[in-house]
Amino acid sequence: MTKIISYQRPKNIEEALSLVCQDKHVPLAGGTQLNANEDTEPLHLVDLQSLALKGIDRSNGKLKIGSMTTLHEIMKNSDSPDLIRLSSRSELPSTLRTLATIGGTIASGDSDSQLIASLLVHDAEVTILKSDGELSVPLQEVLSKPELMDSGIILSIDIATDGESRLEATGRTPADTPIVAVATRQCSDGYRMAITGVAPTPVLVDPENPTVSLQPTSDFRGASEYRIHLAQILASRTLNLLNGEN
Ligand SMILES: Cc1cc2nc3c(=O)[nH]c(=O)nc-3n(C[C@H](O)[C@H](O)[C@H](O)COP(=O)(O)OP(=O)(O)OC[C@H]3O[C@@H](n4cnc5c(N)ncnc54)[C@H](O)[C@@H]3O)c2cc1C
């Protein structure tokens, strides 16, 4: 469990930013990962709950999701694309969904996150506040360069809402976190495809050759070769479903 040196709940974003810029100060969102963390490095927690970072707004065909919006709130929001609602639901059990936030999910970058894979195929852009201003970065870049979030606060996530999407997954049991999951979205300029369980974070891949650059790590849930096999089968299944084939 995280060793907490101090807890602070800033009332405005400027105060929050000046705190997270200090050594060993980290943002606290839902706390589901921070409180379960086995890393015993002492941390100062900067609770974001009093900042206005919650809510889902639609504008210009896009959806802006505040970073403190919980997975439960996304699941219940009728403006959210079906794939985003479905993956918010399957990410965590109901007791944690009401606490865990989209900002915390992105910052955690869990390899098995179906929500992150779904956000990737919905062209998610992450807005991060840093001491030198705001930057908006494609989610894929945030995942490959987590240092972009150092001493920063994720403010919101913008996603495209058009197109049709499918998610196919294989787990040890239906309720278990999938070993591999594939999310695919068909939109006017082609397909986007993202895969979980095959790299340190969920990754966007080429839908025509989804496993070409993947080198998954083997673990007790599945060998590397098995994960590649699953990714190929699930990828073609999502494409078949989108094309109306069985
Ligand atoms: C029993 C259990 C099962 C879990 N299963 C899964 C799972 O199946 N899949 C999965 O992906 N995760 C899983 N997790 C991990 C965790 O629940 C998720 O990653 C969760 O979504 C984190 O969100 P949070 O709001 O609780 O983040 P927190 O725990 O509050 O924070 C997590 C990290 O994100 C940072 N952070 C939070 N908000 C921001 C922000 N706005 N800006 C910058 N940094 C921020 C924090 O500093 C911290 O480093 C599980 C956790 C538990 C306890």
PDB file of C-alpha atoms and ligand atoms in Angstrom:
ATOM      1  CA  MET A   1       0.000   0.000   0.000  1.00  0.00           C
ATOM      2  CA  THR A   2       1.192   3.525  -0.783  1.00  0.00           C
ATOM      3  CA  LYS A   3       2.857   5.215   2.190  1.00  0.00           C
ATOM      4  CA  ILE A   4       1.163   8.611   2.421  1.00  0.00           C
ATOM      5  CA  ILE A   5       3.238  11.478   3.840  1.00  0.00           C
ATOM      6  CA  SER A   6       0.571  14.138   3.366  1.00  0.00           C
ATOM      7  CA  TYR A   7      -2.894  14.631   1.883  1.00  0.00           C
ATOM      8  CA  GLN A   8      -4.032  17.923   0.366  1.00  0.00           C
ATOM      9  CA  ARG A   9      -7.248  18.879  -1.411  1.00  0.00           C
ATOM     10  CA  PRO A  10      -6.614  22.074  -3.427  1.00  0.00           C
ATOM     11  CA  LYS A  11      -9.621  24.274  -4.240  1.00  0.00           C
ATOM     12  CA  ASN A  12      -8.415  25.456  -7.644  1.00  0.00           C
ATOM     13  CA  ILE A  13      -6.356  24.147 -10.543  1.00  0.00           C
ATOM     14  CA  GLU A  14      -3.477  26.632 -10.071  1.00  0.00           C
ATOM     15  CA  GLU A  15      -2.947  25.465  -6.496  1.00  0.00           C
ATOM     16  CA  ALA A  16      -3.189  21.810  -7.593  1.00  0.00           C
ATOM     17  CA  LEU A  17      -0.606  22.336 -10.329  1.00  0.00           C
ATOM     18  CA  SER A  18       1.852  24.079  -8.011  1.00  0.00           C
ATOM     19  CA  LEU A  19       1.556  21.096  -5.634  1.00  0.00           C
ATOM     20  CA  VAL A  20       2.037  18.333  -8.246  1.00  0.00           C
ATOM     21  CA  CYS A  21       5.146  20.160  -9.503  1.00  0.00           C
ATOM     22  CA  GLN A  22       6.778  19.467  -6.132  1.00  0.00           C
ATOM     23  CA  ASP A  23       8.928  16.396  -5.451  1.00  0.00           C
ATOM     24  CA  LYS A  24       6.994  13.155  -4.686  1.00  0.00           C
ATOM     25  CA  HIS A  25       3.596  14.905  -5.039  1.00  0.00           C
ATOM     26  CA  VAL A  26       1.123  12.950  -7.217  1.00  0.00           C
ATOM     27  CA  PRO A  27      -2.502  13.522  -8.266  1.00  0.00           C
ATOM     28  CA  LEU A  28      -5.078  11.416  -6.419  1.00  0.00           C
ATOM     29  CA  ALA A  29      -8.254  10.630  -8.407  1.00  0.00           C
ATOM     30  CA  GLY A  30     -10.417   7.603  -7.477  1.00  0.00           C
ATOM     31  CA  GLY A  31      -7.555   6.058  -5.493  1.00  0.00           C
ATOM     32  CA  THR A  32      -8.303   2.492  -6.686  1.00  0.00           C
ATOM     33  CA  GLN A  33      -4.796   2.039  -8.037  1.00  0.00           C
ATOM     34  CA  LEU A  34      -2.893   4.383  -5.700  1.00  0.00           C
ATOM     35  CA  ASN A  35      -4.401   2.830  -2.574  1.00  0.00           C
ATOM     36  CA  ALA A  36      -3.769  -0.712  -3.843  1.00  0.00           C
ATOM     37  CA  ASN A  37      -0.222   0.122  -4.916  1.00  0.00           C
ATOM     38  CA  GLU A  38       2.404  -2.244  -3.498  1.00  0.00           C
ATOM     39  CA  ASP A  39       5.135   0.342  -4.026  1.00  0.00           C
ATOM     40  CA  THR A  40       6.092   1.592  -0.571  1.00  0.00           C
ATOM     41  CA  GLU A  41       7.760   4.799  -1.795  1.00  0.00           C
ATOM     42  CA  PRO A  42       6.352   7.610   0.392  1.00  0.00           C
ATOM     43  CA  LEU A  43       4.122  10.037  -1.539  1.00  0.00           C
ATOM     44  CA  HIS A  44       2.281  13.322  -1.004  1.00  0.00           C
ATOM     45  CA  LEU A  45      -1.252  12.961  -2.384  1.00  0.00           C
ATOM     46  CA  VAL A  46      -2.923  15.891  -4.155  1.00  0.00           C
ATOM     47  CA  ASP A  47      -6.641  15.090  -4.266  1.00  0.00           C
ATOM     48  CA  LEU A  48      -8.305  16.435  -7.444  1.00  0.00           C
ATOM     49  CA  GLN A  49     -11.910  15.954  -6.280  1.00  0.00           C
ATOM     50  CA  SER A  50     -12.648  19.631  -5.501  1.00  0.00           C
ATOM     51  CA  LEU A  51     -11.630  20.785  -8.990  1.00  0.00           C
ATOM     52  CA  ALA A  52     -14.229  21.079 -11.763  1.00  0.00           C
ATOM     53  CA  LEU A  53     -12.837  18.171 -13.781  1.00  0.00           C
ATOM     54  CA  LYS A  54     -15.969  16.014 -13.960  1.00  0.00           C
ATOM     55  CA  GLY A  55     -18.533  15.823 -16.746  1.00  0.00           C
ATOM     56  CA  ILE A  56     -19.186  14.840 -20.352  1.00  0.00           C
ATOM     57  CA  ASP A  57     -19.934  17.480 -23.023  1.00  0.00           C
ATOM     58  CA  ARG A  58     -20.725  17.071 -26.700  1.00  0.00           C
ATOM     59  CA  SER A  59     -19.533  19.661 -29.221  1.00  0.00           C
ATOM     60  CA  ASN A  60     -18.659  19.605 -32.962  1.00  0.00           C
ATOM     61  CA  GLY A  61     -19.237  15.860 -33.224  1.00  0.00           C
ATOM     62  CA  LYS A  62     -16.739  15.180 -30.429  1.00  0.00           C
ATOM     63  CA  LEU A  63     -17.136  14.275 -26.787  1.00  0.00           C
ATOM     64  CA  LYS A  64     -15.082  15.965 -24.074  1.00  0.00           C
ATOM     65  CA  ILE A  65     -14.778  13.824 -20.942  1.00  0.00           C
ATOM     66  CA  GLY A  66     -13.431  15.484 -17.788  1.00  0.00           C
ATOM     67  CA  SER A  67     -10.551  13.533 -16.276  1.00  0.00           C
ATOM     68  CA  MET A  68     -12.342  13.031 -12.917  1.00  0.00           C
ATOM     69  CA  THR A  69     -15.401  11.452 -14.560  1.00  0.00           C
ATOM     70  CA  THR A  70     -15.845   7.962 -13.139  1.00  0.00           C
ATOM     71  CA  LEU A  71     -16.154   4.816 -15.239  1.00  0.00           C
ATOM     72  CA  HIS A  72     -19.673   4.399 -13.821  1.00  0.00           C
ATOM     73  CA  GLU A  73     -20.677   7.881 -15.051  1.00  0.00           C
ATOM     74  CA  ILE A  74     -19.286   7.144 -18.531  1.00  0.00           C
ATOM     75  CA  MET A  75     -21.124   3.817 -18.622  1.00  0.00           C
ATOM     76  CA  LYS A  76     -24.418   5.590 -17.805  1.00  0.00           C
ATOM     77  CA  ASN A  77     -23.936   8.473 -20.272  1.00  0.00           C
ATOM     78  CA  SER A  78     -26.123   8.098 -23.364  1.00  0.00           C
ATOM     79  CA  ASP A  79     -23.931  10.462 -25.452  1.00  0.00           C
ATOM     80  CA  SER A  80     -20.924   8.159 -25.067  1.00  0.00           C
ATOM     81  CA  PRO A  81     -20.293   5.715 -27.940  1.00  0.00           C
ATOM     82  CA  ASP A  82     -21.452   2.151 -27.215  1.00  0.00           C
ATOM     83  CA  LEU A  83     -17.900   0.777 -27.216  1.00  0.00           C
ATOM     84  CA  ILE A  84     -16.745   3.325 -24.613  1.00  0.00           C
ATOM     85  CA  ARG A  85     -19.754   2.543 -22.399  1.00  0.00           C
ATOM     86  CA  LEU A  86     -19.261  -1.207 -22.739  1.00  0.00           C
ATOM     87  CA  SER A  87     -15.541  -1.076 -21.943  1.00  0.00           C
ATOM     88  CA  SER A  88     -16.118   1.266 -18.963  1.00  0.00           C
ATOM     89  CA  ARG A  89     -18.448  -1.386 -17.612  1.00  0.00           C
ATOM     90  CA  SER A  90     -16.162  -4.360 -18.200  1.00  0.00           C
ATOM     91  CA  GLU A  91     -13.004  -2.627 -16.904  1.00  0.00           C
ATOM     92  CA  LEU A  92     -13.702  -3.026 -13.187  1.00  0.00           C
ATOM     93  CA  PRO A  93     -16.308  -4.458 -10.795  1.00  0.00           C
ATOM     94  CA  SER A  94     -19.141  -2.091  -9.814  1.00  0.00           C
ATOM     95  CA  THR A  95     -17.611  -1.276  -6.413  1.00  0.00           C
ATOM     96  CA  LEU A  96     -14.497   0.157  -8.119  1.00  0.00           C
ATOM     97  CA  ARG A  97     -16.230   1.644 -11.201  1.00  0.00           C
ATOM     98  CA  THR A  98     -17.946   4.255  -9.046  1.00  0.00           C
ATOM     99  CA  LEU A  99     -14.524   5.451  -7.808  1.00  0.00           C
ATOM    100  CA  ALA A 100     -12.067   4.896 -10.679  1.00  0.00           C
ATOM    101  CA  THR A 101     -11.761   7.791 -13.140  1.00  0.00           C
ATOM    102  CA  ILE A 102     -10.880   8.023 -16.807  1.00  0.00           C
ATOM    103  CA  GLY A 103      -7.851  10.210 -15.946  1.00  0.00           C
ATOM    104  CA  GLY A 104      -6.528   7.622 -13.485  1.00  0.00           C
ATOM    105  CA  THR A 105      -7.098   4.842 -16.009  1.00  0.00           C
ATOM    106  CA  ILE A 106      -5.050   6.659 -18.658  1.00  0.00           C
ATOM    107  CA  ALA A 107      -2.274   7.595 -16.216  1.00  0.00           C
ATOM    108  CA  SER A 108      -2.081   3.939 -15.087  1.00  0.00           C
ATOM    109  CA  GLY A 109      -1.782   2.745 -18.726  1.00  0.00           C
ATOM    110  CA  ASP A 110      -2.599  -0.863 -17.789  1.00  0.00           C
ATOM    111  CA  SER A 111      -1.797  -3.313 -20.609  1.00  0.00           C
ATOM    112  CA  ASP A 112      -5.157  -5.061 -20.067  1.00  0.00           C
ATOM    113  CA  SER A 113      -7.323  -1.925 -20.152  1.00  0.00           C
ATOM    114  CA  GLN A 114     -10.199  -2.404 -22.585  1.00  0.00           C
ATOM    115  CA  LEU A 115     -11.223   1.210 -21.940  1.00  0.00           C
ATOM    116  CA  ILE A 116      -7.832   2.480 -23.122  1.00  0.00           C
ATOM    117  CA  ALA A 117      -8.062   0.297 -26.262  1.00  0.00           C
ATOM    118  CA  SER A 118     -11.544   1.688 -26.938  1.00  0.00           C
ATOM    119  CA  LEU A 119     -10.357   5.278 -26.435  1.00  0.00           C
ATOM    120  CA  LEU A 120      -7.467   4.638 -28.852  1.00  0.00           C
ATOM    121  CA  VAL A 121      -9.810   3.565 -31.659  1.00  0.00           C
ATOM    122  CA  HIS A 122     -11.991   6.609 -30.938  1.00  0.00           C
ATOM    123  CA  ASP A 123      -9.001   8.887 -31.742  1.00  0.00           C
ATOM    124  CA  ALA A 124      -8.668  10.078 -28.126  1.00  0.00           C
ATOM    125  CA  GLU A 125      -6.670  13.247 -27.458  1.00  0.00           C
ATOM    126  CA  VAL A 126      -5.521  13.944 -23.923  1.00  0.00           C
ATOM    127  CA  THR A 127      -5.260  17.508 -22.597  1.00  0.00           C
ATOM    128  CA  ILE A 128      -2.597  17.849 -19.912  1.00  0.00           C
ATOM    129  CA  LEU A 129      -1.917  20.949 -17.812  1.00  0.00           C
ATOM    130  CA  LYS A 130       1.770  21.563 -17.116  1.00  0.00           C
ATOM    131  CA  SER A 131       3.580  24.518 -15.574  1.00  0.00           C
ATOM    132  CA  ASP A 132       4.315  25.905 -19.069  1.00  0.00           C
ATOM    133  CA  GLY A 133       0.692  25.612 -20.254  1.00  0.00           C
ATOM    134  CA  GLU A 134      -1.779  23.105 -21.707  1.00  0.00           C
ATOM    135  CA  LEU A 135      -0.875  20.506 -24.310  1.00  0.00           C
ATOM    136  CA  SER A 136      -3.190  18.210 -26.269  1.00  0.00           C
ATOM    137  CA  VAL A 137      -1.576  14.951 -27.300  1.00  0.00           C
ATOM    138  CA  PRO A 138      -2.926  11.803 -29.008  1.00  0.00           C
ATOM    139  CA  LEU A 139      -3.498   9.094 -26.392  1.00  0.00           C
ATOM    140  CA  GLN A 140      -1.105   6.755 -28.203  1.00  0.00           C
ATOM    141  CA  GLU A 141       1.717   9.271 -27.656  1.00  0.00           C
ATOM    142  CA  VAL A 142       0.849   9.712 -23.965  1.00  0.00           C
ATOM    143  CA  LEU A 143       1.050   5.930 -23.514  1.00  0.00           C
ATOM    144  CA  SER A 144       4.409   5.642 -25.266  1.00  0.00           C
ATOM    145  CA  LYS A 145       5.846   8.711 -23.477  1.00  0.00           C
ATOM    146  CA  PRO A 146       4.418   8.645 -19.937  1.00  0.00           C
ATOM    147  CA  GLU A 147       6.926  11.355 -18.976  1.00  0.00           C
ATOM    148  CA  LEU A 148       4.520  13.781 -20.716  1.00  0.00           C
ATOM    149  CA  MET A 149       2.369  13.435 -17.585  1.00  0.00           C
ATOM    150  CA  ASP A 150       5.226  14.123 -15.125  1.00  0.00           C
ATOM    151  CA  SER A 151       4.353  17.089 -12.872  1.00  0.00           C
ATOM    152  CA  GLY A 152       1.138  17.533 -14.845  1.00  0.00           C
ATOM    153  CA  ILE A 153      -2.595  17.047 -14.451  1.00  0.00           C
ATOM    154  CA  ILE A 154      -4.774  15.391 -17.086  1.00  0.00           C
ATOM    155  CA  LEU A 155      -7.686  17.795 -17.571  1.00  0.00           C
ATOM    156  CA  SER A 156      -9.842  16.065 -20.183  1.00  0.00           C
ATOM    157  CA  ILE A 157     -10.039  13.553 -23.005  1.00  0.00           C
ATOM    158  CA  ASP A 158     -11.615  14.343 -26.405  1.00  0.00           C
ATOM    159  CA  ILE A 159     -12.963  11.480 -28.503  1.00  0.00           C
ATOM    160  CA  ALA A 160     -14.589  11.085 -31.916  1.00  0.00           C
ATOM    161  CA  THR A 161     -18.066   9.584 -31.719  1.00  0.00           C
ATOM    162  CA  ASP A 162     -18.842   8.613 -35.316  1.00  0.00           C
ATOM    163  CA  GLY A 163     -18.547   5.174 -36.887  1.00  0.00           C
ATOM    164  CA  GLU A 164     -19.307   1.614 -35.812  1.00  0.00           C
ATOM    165  CA  SER A 165     -17.219  -0.328 -33.313  1.00  0.00           C
ATOM    166  CA  ARG A 166     -16.801  -3.871 -32.052  1.00  0.00           C
ATOM    167  CA  LEU A 167     -14.822  -5.419 -29.194  1.00  0.00           C
ATOM    168  CA  GLU A 168     -13.928  -9.100 -29.016  1.00  0.00           C
ATOM    169  CA  ALA A 169     -12.062 -10.612 -26.067  1.00  0.00           C
ATOM    170  CA  THR A 170     -10.892 -13.924 -24.633  1.00  0.00           C
ATOM    171  CA  GLY A 171     -10.392 -14.472 -20.911  1.00  0.00           C
ATOM    172  CA  ARG A 172      -9.950 -17.481 -18.654  1.00  0.00           C
ATOM    173  CA  THR A 173     -13.578 -17.036 -17.540  1.00  0.00           C
ATOM    174  CA  PRO A 174     -16.258 -14.658 -18.890  1.00  0.00           C
ATOM    175  CA  ALA A 175     -15.889 -12.365 -15.834  1.00  0.00           C
ATOM    176  CA  ASP A 176     -12.083 -12.369 -15.766  1.00  0.00           C
ATOM    177  CA  THR A 177      -9.938  -9.586 -17.251  1.00  0.00           C
ATOM    178  CA  PRO A 178      -9.363 -10.724 -20.864  1.00  0.00           C
ATOM    179  CA  ILE A 179      -5.972 -12.186 -21.774  1.00  0.00           C
ATOM    180  CA  VAL A 180      -6.285 -10.361 -25.101  1.00  0.00           C
ATOM    181  CA  ALA A 181      -9.004  -7.988 -26.350  1.00  0.00           C
ATOM    182  CA  VAL A 182      -9.327  -6.309 -29.747  1.00  0.00           C
ATOM    183  CA  ALA A 183     -11.321  -3.101 -30.306  1.00  0.00           C
ATOM    184  CA  THR A 184     -12.015  -2.062 -33.900  1.00  0.00           C
ATOM    185  CA  ARG A 185     -13.809   1.027 -35.209  1.00  0.00           C
ATOM    186  CA  GLN A 186     -14.957   1.542 -38.768  1.00  0.00           C
ATOM    187  CA  CYS A 187     -15.210   5.204 -39.771  1.00  0.00           C
ATOM    188  CA  SER A 188     -15.366   7.192 -43.017  1.00  0.00           C
ATOM    189  CA  ASP A 189     -11.611   6.994 -43.671  1.00  0.00           C
ATOM    190  CA  GLY A 190     -11.106   3.324 -42.764  1.00  0.00           C
ATOM    191  CA  TYR A 191     -10.533   1.190 -39.687  1.00  0.00           C
ATOM    192  CA  ARG A 192      -8.796   1.797 -36.357  1.00  0.00           C
ATOM    193  CA  MET A 193      -7.774  -1.253 -34.332  1.00  0.00           C
ATOM    194  CA  ALA A 194      -6.275  -1.503 -30.823  1.00  0.00           C
ATOM    195  CA  ILE A 195      -5.211  -4.571 -28.848  1.00  0.00           C
ATOM    196  CA  THR A 196      -4.772  -5.239 -25.111  1.00  0.00           C
ATOM    197  CA  GLY A 197      -2.508  -7.829 -23.483  1.00  0.00           C
ATOM    198  CA  VAL A 198       0.194  -7.844 -26.166  1.00  0.00           C
ATOM    199  CA  ALA A 199       2.465  -4.950 -25.103  1.00  0.00           C
ATOM    200  CA  PRO A 200       3.228  -2.898 -21.961  1.00  0.00           C
ATOM    201  CA  THR A 201       0.154  -0.734 -22.755  1.00  0.00           C
ATOM    202  CA  PRO A 202      -2.766  -1.222 -25.171  1.00  0.00           C
ATOM    203  CA  VAL A 203      -1.552  -0.426 -28.704  1.00  0.00           C
ATOM    204  CA  LEU A 204      -2.954   0.838 -31.999  1.00  0.00           C
ATOM    205  CA  VAL A 205      -2.103  -1.599 -34.811  1.00  0.00           C
ATOM    206  CA  ASP A 206      -2.424  -1.831 -38.582  1.00  0.00           C
ATOM    207  CA  PRO A 207      -5.833  -3.508 -39.180  1.00  0.00           C
ATOM    208  CA  GLU A 208      -4.448  -5.233 -42.302  1.00  0.00           C
ATOM    209  CA  ASN A 209      -1.563  -6.800 -40.409  1.00  0.00           C
ATOM    210  CA  PRO A 210      -2.422  -6.471 -36.713  1.00  0.00           C
ATOM    211  CA  THR A 211       0.290  -8.601 -35.124  1.00  0.00           C
ATOM    212  CA  VAL A 212       3.290  -7.789 -37.336  1.00  0.00           C
ATOM    213  CA  SER A 213       5.318  -5.790 -34.786  1.00  0.00           C
ATOM    214  CA  LEU A 214       4.011  -7.381 -31.575  1.00  0.00           C
ATOM    215  CA  GLN A 215       6.208  -9.305 -29.136  1.00  0.00           C
ATOM    216  CA  PRO A 216       3.996 -10.036 -26.121  1.00  0.00           C
ATOM    217  CA  THR A 217       5.500 -11.230 -22.862  1.00  0.00           C
ATOM    218  CA  SER A 218       4.474 -14.705 -21.677  1.00  0.00           C
ATOM    219  CA  ASP A 219       2.906 -15.083 -18.246  1.00  0.00           C
ATOM    220  CA  PHE A 220       0.730 -17.524 -16.304  1.00  0.00           C
ATOM    221  CA  ARG A 221      -2.346 -16.386 -18.261  1.00  0.00           C
ATOM    222  CA  GLY A 222      -0.913 -16.969 -21.720  1.00  0.00           C
ATOM    223  CA  ALA A 223       2.289 -17.617 -23.642  1.00  0.00           C
ATOM    224  CA  SER A 224       3.522 -15.062 -26.155  1.00  0.00           C
ATOM    225  CA  GLU A 225       2.550 -17.284 -29.136  1.00  0.00           C
ATOM    226  CA  TYR A 226      -0.921 -17.855 -27.687  1.00  0.00           C
ATOM    227  CA  ARG A 227      -1.459 -14.106 -27.263  1.00  0.00           C
ATOM    228  CA  ILE A 228      -0.460 -13.515 -30.908  1.00  0.00           C
ATOM    229  CA  HIS A 229      -2.834 -16.283 -31.986  1.00  0.00           C
ATOM    230  CA  LEU A 230      -5.686 -14.740 -29.965  1.00  0.00           C
ATOM    231  CA  ALA A 231      -4.959 -11.276 -31.384  1.00  0.00           C
ATOM    232  CA  GLN A 232      -5.177 -12.605 -34.963  1.00  0.00           C
ATOM    233  CA  ILE A 233      -8.440 -14.488 -34.376  1.00  0.00           C
ATOM    234  CA  LEU A 234     -10.104 -11.659 -32.424  1.00  0.00           C
ATOM    235  CA  ALA A 235      -8.968  -9.022 -34.938  1.00  0.00           C
ATOM    236  CA  SER A 236     -10.519 -10.881 -37.867  1.00  0.00           C
ATOM    237  CA  ARG A 237     -13.654 -11.502 -35.804  1.00  0.00           C
ATOM    238  CA  THR A 238     -14.156  -7.753 -35.193  1.00  0.00           C
ATOM    239  CA  LEU A 239     -13.657  -7.020 -38.910  1.00  0.00           C
ATOM    240  CA  ASN A 240     -16.119  -9.757 -39.889  1.00  0.00           C
ATOM    241  CA  LEU A 241     -18.708  -8.409 -37.449  1.00  0.00           C
ATOM    242  CA  LEU A 242     -18.308  -4.871 -38.809  1.00  0.00           C
ATOM    243  CA  ASN A 243     -18.690  -6.202 -42.357  1.00  0.00           C
ATOM    244  CA  GLY A 244     -21.827  -8.136 -41.446  1.00  0.00           C
ATOM    245  CA  GLU A 245     -20.122 -11.529 -41.825  1.00  0.00           C
ATOM    246  CA  ASN A 246     -20.090 -14.301 -39.245  1.00  0.00           C
TER     247      ASN A 246
HETATM  248  C1  LIG B   1      -9.002  -4.872  -7.544  1.00  0.00           C
HETATM  249  C2  LIG B   1      -8.499  -4.015  -8.685  1.00  0.00           C
HETATM  250  C3  LIG B   1      -8.663  -4.453  -9.963  1.00  0.00           C
HETATM  251  C4  LIG B   1      -8.195  -3.680 -11.007  1.00  0.00           C
HETATM  252  N1  LIG B   1      -8.393  -4.125 -12.250  1.00  0.00           N
HETATM  253  C5  LIG B   1      -7.992  -3.374 -13.253  1.00  0.00           C
HETATM  254  C6  LIG B   1      -8.253  -3.808 -14.577  1.00  0.00           C
HETATM  255  O1  LIG B   1      -8.836  -4.866 -14.791  1.00  0.00           O
HETATM  256  N2  LIG B   1      -7.831  -3.031 -15.611  1.00  0.00           N
HETATM  257  C7  LIG B   1      -7.187  -1.842 -15.365  1.00  0.00           C
HETATM  258  O2  LIG B   1      -6.823  -1.157 -16.319  1.00  0.00           O
HETATM  259  N3  LIG B   1      -6.939  -1.402 -14.115  1.00  0.00           N
HETATM  260  C8  LIG B   1      -7.320  -2.138 -13.072  1.00  0.00           C
HETATM  261  N4  LIG B   1      -7.069  -1.705 -11.841  1.00  0.00           N
HETATM  262  C9  LIG B   1      -6.274  -0.475 -11.658  1.00  0.00           C
HETATM  263  C10 LIG B   1      -7.102   0.792 -11.423  1.00  0.00           C
HETATM  264  O3  LIG B   1      -8.338   0.506 -10.831  1.00  0.00           O
HETATM  265  C11 LIG B   1      -7.395   1.550 -12.702  1.00  0.00           C
HETATM  266  O4  LIG B   1      -6.233   1.861 -13.410  1.00  0.00           O
HETATM  267  C12 LIG B   1      -8.182   2.816 -12.341  1.00  0.00           C
HETATM  268  O5  LIG B   1      -8.949   3.145 -13.443  1.00  0.00           O
HETATM  269  C13 LIG B   1      -7.364   3.966 -11.816  1.00  0.00           C
HETATM  270  O6  LIG B   1      -8.212   5.117 -11.676  1.00  0.00           O
HETATM  271  P1  LIG B   1      -8.294   5.970 -10.340  1.00  0.00           P
HETATM  272  O7  LIG B   1      -9.145   7.153 -10.653  1.00  0.00           O
HETATM  273  O8  LIG B   1      -8.730   5.124  -9.195  1.00  0.00           O
HETATM  274  O9  LIG B   1      -6.768   6.397 -10.192  1.00  0.00           O
HETATM  275  P2  LIG B   1      -5.870   6.629  -8.885  1.00  0.00           P
HETATM  276  O10 LIG B   1      -5.664   5.347  -8.157  1.00  0.00           O
HETATM  277  O11 LIG B   1      -6.356   7.788  -8.099  1.00  0.00           O
HETATM  278  O12 LIG B   1      -4.517   7.057  -9.623  1.00  0.00           O
HETATM  279  C14 LIG B   1      -3.844   6.159 -10.476  1.00  0.00           C
HETATM  280  C15 LIG B   1      -2.623   6.875 -11.091  1.00  0.00           C
HETATM  281  O13 LIG B   1      -3.071   7.894 -11.979  1.00  0.00           O
HETATM  282  C16 LIG B   1      -2.557   9.173 -11.587  1.00  0.00           C
HETATM  283  N5  LIG B   1      -3.630  10.133 -11.891  1.00  0.00           N
HETATM  284  C17 LIG B   1      -4.929  10.022 -11.539  1.00  0.00           C
HETATM  285  N6  LIG B   1      -5.645  11.036 -12.050  1.00  0.00           N
HETATM  286  C18 LIG B   1      -4.786  11.815 -12.736  1.00  0.00           C
HETATM  287  C19 LIG B   1      -4.927  13.025 -13.482  1.00  0.00           C
HETATM  288  N7  LIG B   1      -6.115  13.634 -13.664  1.00  0.00           N
HETATM  289  N8  LIG B   1      -3.822  13.562 -14.047  1.00  0.00           N
HETATM  290  C20 LIG B   1      -2.609  12.954 -13.914  1.00  0.00           C
HETATM  291  N9  LIG B   1      -2.414  11.804 -13.228  1.00  0.00           N
HETATM  292  C21 LIG B   1      -3.494  11.242 -12.643  1.00  0.00           C
HETATM  293  C22 LIG B   1      -2.235   9.026 -10.112  1.00  0.00           C
HETATM  294  O14 LIG B   1      -1.249   9.943  -9.689  1.00  0.00           O
HETATM  295  C23 LIG B   1      -1.751   7.581 -10.065  1.00  0.00           C
HETATM  296  O15 LIG B   1      -0.415   7.503 -10.494  1.00  0.00           O
HETATM  297  C24 LIG B   1      -7.537  -2.445 -10.771  1.00  0.00           C
HETATM  298  C25 LIG B   1      -7.409  -2.010  -9.473  1.00  0.00           C
HETATM  299  C26 LIG B   1      -7.883  -2.768  -8.443  1.00  0.00           C
HETATM  300  C27 LIG B   1      -7.725  -2.247  -7.047  1.00  0.00           C
END
